[in-house]
Amino acid sequence: MLSWRLSPSVPCCLSPAMLLAAALLQGYGFNTFGEVVACWAQDIVLIALIFRFSNTKKWITAAVSVAVTLSCVWLLSPYCSHSVLAALQASNIVTMALGSRLPQIILNMRRGNAGVLSVTTCLLNVAGNAARIFTTIVLTGDMLMLGGFLSQGTLNSTLLYQSLT
């Protein structure tokens, strides 16, 4: 079934678009968001691969692709106001938790193990979050972004703990 494959991927694709739009709107330097562009490209490739190697109907593939593309274009356009972007950025904390990390944490708890979840990947996620927290504090002081990175860091740390036990 397509829904469980895409549930973590679509929020992961829209999240970098929100972060990028917010950083550009607030005039932050490229060193505060540069890796987001690479992560965004990676997420787009992952969604394309999910579609390619699943038996997804073409109309579903087209509908999801158009919806994600239009959402990203709108986020990066001048039509997305600062207040709307801030609200979306705040909701991103919940969206990423519910759509990405939390389902994996719950699945691991139900199974009693982390399955094939890589310790190395989890460790790199935690290290990446630590770097984002540091750069956000030092370079921008943006509390909204910091809240998102702290919550993701907590969830990633939970996944790391699960993968170690």
PDB file of C-alpha atoms in Angstrom:
ATOM      1  CA  MET A   1       0.000   0.000   0.000  1.00  0.00           C
ATOM      2  CA  LEU A   2       1.284   3.437  -0.940  1.00  0.00           C
ATOM      3  CA  SER A   3       0.225   5.429   2.142  1.00  0.00           C
ATOM      4  CA  TRP A   4       2.718   3.952   4.610  1.00  0.00           C
ATOM      5  CA  ARG A   5       5.573   4.355   2.132  1.00  0.00           C
ATOM      6  CA  LEU A   6       4.855   8.015   1.475  1.00  0.00           C
ATOM      7  CA  SER A   7       3.745   9.100   4.946  1.00  0.00           C
ATOM      8  CA  PRO A   8       7.266   9.994   6.118  1.00  0.00           C
ATOM      9  CA  SER A   9       8.492  11.143   2.698  1.00  0.00           C
ATOM     10  CA  VAL A  10       6.011  13.893   1.827  1.00  0.00           C
ATOM     11  CA  PRO A  11       6.434  15.855   5.095  1.00  0.00           C
ATOM     12  CA  CYS A  12      10.185  15.395   4.735  1.00  0.00           C
ATOM     13  CA  CYS A  13       9.939  16.980   1.288  1.00  0.00           C
ATOM     14  CA  LEU A  14       7.806  19.934   2.377  1.00  0.00           C
ATOM     15  CA  SER A  15       9.796  20.631   5.532  1.00  0.00           C
ATOM     16  CA  PRO A  16      12.983  21.737   3.730  1.00  0.00           C
ATOM     17  CA  ALA A  17      10.886  23.971   1.483  1.00  0.00           C
ATOM     18  CA  MET A  18       9.459  25.689   4.578  1.00  0.00           C
ATOM     19  CA  LEU A  19      12.897  26.055   6.171  1.00  0.00           C
ATOM     20  CA  LEU A  20      14.403  27.364   2.959  1.00  0.00           C
ATOM     21  CA  ALA A  21      11.574  29.855   2.398  1.00  0.00           C
ATOM     22  CA  ALA A  22      11.811  31.109   5.997  1.00  0.00           C
ATOM     23  CA  ALA A  23      15.588  31.477   5.832  1.00  0.00           C
ATOM     24  CA  LEU A  24      15.440  33.329   2.510  1.00  0.00           C
ATOM     25  CA  LEU A  25      12.613  35.590   3.687  1.00  0.00           C
ATOM     26  CA  GLN A  26      14.516  36.524   6.837  1.00  0.00           C
ATOM     27  CA  GLY A  27      17.742  37.093   4.912  1.00  0.00           C
ATOM     28  CA  TYR A  28      19.841  34.438   6.641  1.00  0.00           C
ATOM     29  CA  GLY A  29      23.164  33.527   5.088  1.00  0.00           C
ATOM     30  CA  PHE A  30      23.563  30.397   2.979  1.00  0.00           C
ATOM     31  CA  ASN A  31      25.664  28.819   5.739  1.00  0.00           C
ATOM     32  CA  THR A  32      22.531  28.649   7.911  1.00  0.00           C
ATOM     33  CA  PHE A  33      20.450  26.624   5.450  1.00  0.00           C
ATOM     34  CA  GLY A  34      22.705  25.322   2.667  1.00  0.00           C
ATOM     35  CA  GLU A  35      22.422  21.648   3.561  1.00  0.00           C
ATOM     36  CA  VAL A  36      18.626  21.944   3.444  1.00  0.00           C
ATOM     37  CA  VAL A  37      18.847  22.197  -0.348  1.00  0.00           C
ATOM     38  CA  ALA A  38      20.706  18.864  -0.559  1.00  0.00           C
ATOM     39  CA  CYS A  39      18.244  17.207   1.837  1.00  0.00           C
ATOM     40  CA  TRP A  40      15.350  18.554  -0.204  1.00  0.00           C
ATOM     41  CA  ALA A  41      16.783  17.091  -3.415  1.00  0.00           C
ATOM     42  CA  GLN A  42      17.320  13.771  -1.648  1.00  0.00           C
ATOM     43  CA  ASP A  43      13.693  13.694  -0.484  1.00  0.00           C
ATOM     44  CA  ILE A  44      12.433  14.420  -3.990  1.00  0.00           C
ATOM     45  CA  VAL A  45      14.519  11.534  -5.353  1.00  0.00           C
ATOM     46  CA  LEU A  46      13.188   9.225  -2.609  1.00  0.00           C
ATOM     47  CA  ILE A  47       9.573  10.058  -3.476  1.00  0.00           C
ATOM     48  CA  ALA A  48      10.312   9.458  -7.160  1.00  0.00           C
ATOM     49  CA  LEU A  49      11.881   6.082  -6.328  1.00  0.00           C
ATOM     50  CA  ILE A  50       8.912   5.084  -4.187  1.00  0.00           C
ATOM     51  CA  PHE A  51       6.638   5.806  -7.114  1.00  0.00           C
ATOM     52  CA  ARG A  52       8.931   4.053  -9.577  1.00  0.00           C
ATOM     53  CA  PHE A  53       9.262   0.806  -7.652  1.00  0.00           C
ATOM     54  CA  SER A  54       5.764   0.524  -6.209  1.00  0.00           C
ATOM     55  CA  ASN A  55       2.625  -0.440  -8.042  1.00  0.00           C
ATOM     56  CA  THR A  56       1.159   3.015  -7.647  1.00  0.00           C
ATOM     57  CA  LYS A  57      -1.523   4.040 -10.084  1.00  0.00           C
ATOM     58  CA  LYS A  58      -0.332   6.736 -12.450  1.00  0.00           C
ATOM     59  CA  TRP A  59      -3.071   9.181 -11.475  1.00  0.00           C
ATOM     60  CA  ILE A  60      -2.023   8.933  -7.806  1.00  0.00           C
ATOM     61  CA  THR A  61       1.609   9.490  -8.756  1.00  0.00           C
ATOM     62  CA  ALA A  62       0.620  12.515 -10.839  1.00  0.00           C
ATOM     63  CA  ALA A  63      -1.684  13.958  -8.157  1.00  0.00           C
ATOM     64  CA  VAL A  64       0.882  13.654  -5.355  1.00  0.00           C
ATOM     65  CA  SER A  65       3.663  14.988  -7.590  1.00  0.00           C
ATOM     66  CA  VAL A  66       1.619  18.013  -8.653  1.00  0.00           C
ATOM     67  CA  ALA A  67       0.460  18.714  -5.076  1.00  0.00           C
ATOM     68  CA  VAL A  68       4.000  18.545  -3.660  1.00  0.00           C
ATOM     69  CA  THR A  69       5.433  20.627  -6.508  1.00  0.00           C
ATOM     70  CA  LEU A  70       2.764  23.331  -6.240  1.00  0.00           C
ATOM     71  CA  SER A  71       3.145  23.432  -2.468  1.00  0.00           C
ATOM     72  CA  CYS A  72       6.899  23.930  -2.748  1.00  0.00           C
ATOM     73  CA  VAL A  73       6.537  26.589  -5.459  1.00  0.00           C
ATOM     74  CA  TRP A  74       3.963  28.471  -3.363  1.00  0.00           C
ATOM     75  CA  LEU A  75       6.168  28.315  -0.243  1.00  0.00           C
ATOM     76  CA  LEU A  76       9.045  29.885  -2.149  1.00  0.00           C
ATOM     77  CA  SER A  77       6.888  32.508  -3.879  1.00  0.00           C
ATOM     78  CA  PRO A  78       6.089  36.035  -2.703  1.00  0.00           C
ATOM     79  CA  TYR A  79       2.439  34.917  -2.358  1.00  0.00           C
ATOM     80  CA  CYS A  80       3.262  33.045   0.853  1.00  0.00           C
ATOM     81  CA  SER A  81       3.191  35.778   3.511  1.00  0.00           C
ATOM     82  CA  HIS A  82       5.553  35.965   6.461  1.00  0.00           C
ATOM     83  CA  SER A  83       2.745  35.221   8.946  1.00  0.00           C
ATOM     84  CA  VAL A  84       1.541  32.192   6.969  1.00  0.00           C
ATOM     85  CA  LEU A  85       5.108  30.940   6.640  1.00  0.00           C
ATOM     86  CA  ALA A  86       5.650  31.353  10.402  1.00  0.00           C
ATOM     87  CA  ALA A  87       2.439  29.420  11.128  1.00  0.00           C
ATOM     88  CA  LEU A  88       3.468  26.667   8.711  1.00  0.00           C
ATOM     89  CA  GLN A  89       6.912  26.576  10.225  1.00  0.00           C
ATOM     90  CA  ALA A  90       5.415  26.153  13.710  1.00  0.00           C
ATOM     91  CA  SER A  91       3.066  23.440  12.473  1.00  0.00           C
ATOM     92  CA  ASN A  92       6.054  21.774  10.824  1.00  0.00           C
ATOM     93  CA  ILE A  93       7.233  20.680  14.258  1.00  0.00           C
ATOM     94  CA  VAL A  94       4.057  18.645  14.730  1.00  0.00           C
ATOM     95  CA  THR A  95       3.880  17.531  11.091  1.00  0.00           C
ATOM     96  CA  MET A  96       7.400  16.143  11.105  1.00  0.00           C
ATOM     97  CA  ALA A  97       6.814  14.371  14.406  1.00  0.00           C
ATOM     98  CA  LEU A  98       3.482  12.834  13.406  1.00  0.00           C
ATOM     99  CA  GLY A  99       4.339  12.143   9.784  1.00  0.00           C
ATOM    100  CA  SER A 100       7.901  10.999  10.079  1.00  0.00           C
ATOM    101  CA  ARG A 101       9.628  10.074  13.312  1.00  0.00           C
ATOM    102  CA  LEU A 102       6.767   9.249  15.670  1.00  0.00           C
ATOM    103  CA  PRO A 103       5.319   6.432  13.507  1.00  0.00           C
ATOM    104  CA  GLN A 104       8.777   4.810  13.413  1.00  0.00           C
ATOM    105  CA  ILE A 105       9.196   5.154  17.182  1.00  0.00           C
ATOM    106  CA  ILE A 106       5.758   3.603  17.786  1.00  0.00           C
ATOM    107  CA  LEU A 107       6.452   0.783  15.329  1.00  0.00           C
ATOM    108  CA  ASN A 108       9.738   0.037  17.091  1.00  0.00           C
ATOM    109  CA  MET A 109       7.965  -0.035  20.463  1.00  0.00           C
ATOM    110  CA  ARG A 110       5.299  -2.425  19.147  1.00  0.00           C
ATOM    111  CA  ARG A 111       7.894  -4.742  17.606  1.00  0.00           C
ATOM    112  CA  GLY A 112      10.155  -4.566  20.622  1.00  0.00           C
ATOM    113  CA  ASN A 113      13.149  -3.727  18.424  1.00  0.00           C
ATOM    114  CA  ALA A 114      14.299  -1.265  15.791  1.00  0.00           C
ATOM    115  CA  GLY A 115      14.263  -3.824  12.979  1.00  0.00           C
ATOM    116  CA  VAL A 116      16.729  -2.869  10.267  1.00  0.00           C
ATOM    117  CA  LEU A 117      17.059   0.728  11.440  1.00  0.00           C
ATOM    118  CA  SER A 118      20.741   1.617  11.106  1.00  0.00           C
ATOM    119  CA  VAL A 119      22.574   2.792  14.222  1.00  0.00           C
ATOM    120  CA  THR A 120      24.911   4.780  11.971  1.00  0.00           C
ATOM    121  CA  THR A 121      22.029   6.566  10.261  1.00  0.00           C
ATOM    122  CA  CYS A 122      20.403   7.356  13.603  1.00  0.00           C
ATOM    123  CA  LEU A 123      23.703   8.634  14.970  1.00  0.00           C
ATOM    124  CA  LEU A 124      24.216  10.842  11.909  1.00  0.00           C
ATOM    125  CA  ASN A 125      20.670  12.210  12.300  1.00  0.00           C
ATOM    126  CA  VAL A 126      21.373  13.131  15.926  1.00  0.00           C
ATOM    127  CA  ALA A 127      24.738  14.688  14.989  1.00  0.00           C
ATOM    128  CA  GLY A 128      23.073  16.645  12.201  1.00  0.00           C
ATOM    129  CA  ASN A 129      20.433  17.914  14.612  1.00  0.00           C
ATOM    130  CA  ALA A 130      23.146  18.958  17.069  1.00  0.00           C
ATOM    131  CA  ALA A 131      24.872  20.916  14.296  1.00  0.00           C
ATOM    132  CA  ARG A 132      21.581  22.584  13.296  1.00  0.00           C
ATOM    133  CA  ILE A 133      20.856  23.512  16.915  1.00  0.00           C
ATOM    134  CA  PHE A 134      24.328  25.010  17.287  1.00  0.00           C
ATOM    135  CA  THR A 135      24.201  26.998  14.028  1.00  0.00           C
ATOM    136  CA  THR A 136      20.690  28.225  14.766  1.00  0.00           C
ATOM    137  CA  ILE A 137      21.717  29.509  18.203  1.00  0.00           C
ATOM    138  CA  VAL A 138      24.965  31.073  16.992  1.00  0.00           C
ATOM    139  CA  LEU A 139      23.990  32.424  13.561  1.00  0.00           C
ATOM    140  CA  THR A 140      20.284  33.275  13.677  1.00  0.00           C
ATOM    141  CA  GLY A 141      18.817  32.981  17.170  1.00  0.00           C
ATOM    142  CA  ASP A 142      15.523  32.078  15.478  1.00  0.00           C
ATOM    143  CA  MET A 143      13.479  30.488  18.273  1.00  0.00           C
ATOM    144  CA  LEU A 144      10.920  28.985  15.907  1.00  0.00           C
ATOM    145  CA  MET A 145      13.601  27.141  13.948  1.00  0.00           C
ATOM    146  CA  LEU A 146      15.346  26.207  17.183  1.00  0.00           C
ATOM    147  CA  GLY A 147      12.138  24.663  18.538  1.00  0.00           C
ATOM    148  CA  GLY A 148      11.801  22.532  15.432  1.00  0.00           C
ATOM    149  CA  PHE A 149      15.396  21.356  15.561  1.00  0.00           C
ATOM    150  CA  LEU A 150      15.148  20.594  19.290  1.00  0.00           C
ATOM    151  CA  SER A 151      11.988  18.530  18.832  1.00  0.00           C
ATOM    152  CA  GLN A 152      13.490  16.641  15.898  1.00  0.00           C
ATOM    153  CA  GLY A 153      16.662  16.129  17.902  1.00  0.00           C
ATOM    154  CA  THR A 154      14.630  14.593  20.708  1.00  0.00           C
ATOM    155  CA  LEU A 155      12.826  12.238  18.333  1.00  0.00           C
ATOM    156  CA  ASN A 156      16.050  11.327  16.532  1.00  0.00           C
ATOM    157  CA  SER A 157      17.713  10.651  19.888  1.00  0.00           C
ATOM    158  CA  THR A 158      14.825   8.341  20.765  1.00  0.00           C
ATOM    159  CA  LEU A 159      15.330   6.450  17.506  1.00  0.00           C
ATOM    160  CA  LEU A 160      19.053   6.219  18.221  1.00  0.00           C
ATOM    161  CA  TYR A 161      18.343   4.798  21.674  1.00  0.00           C
ATOM    162  CA  GLN A 162      15.909   2.278  20.175  1.00  0.00           C
ATOM    163  CA  SER A 163      18.434   1.203  17.569  1.00  0.00           C
ATOM    164  CA  LEU A 164      21.080   0.644  20.258  1.00  0.00           C
ATOM    165  CA  THR A 165      18.856  -1.543  22.470  1.00  0.00           C
TER     166      THR A 165
END
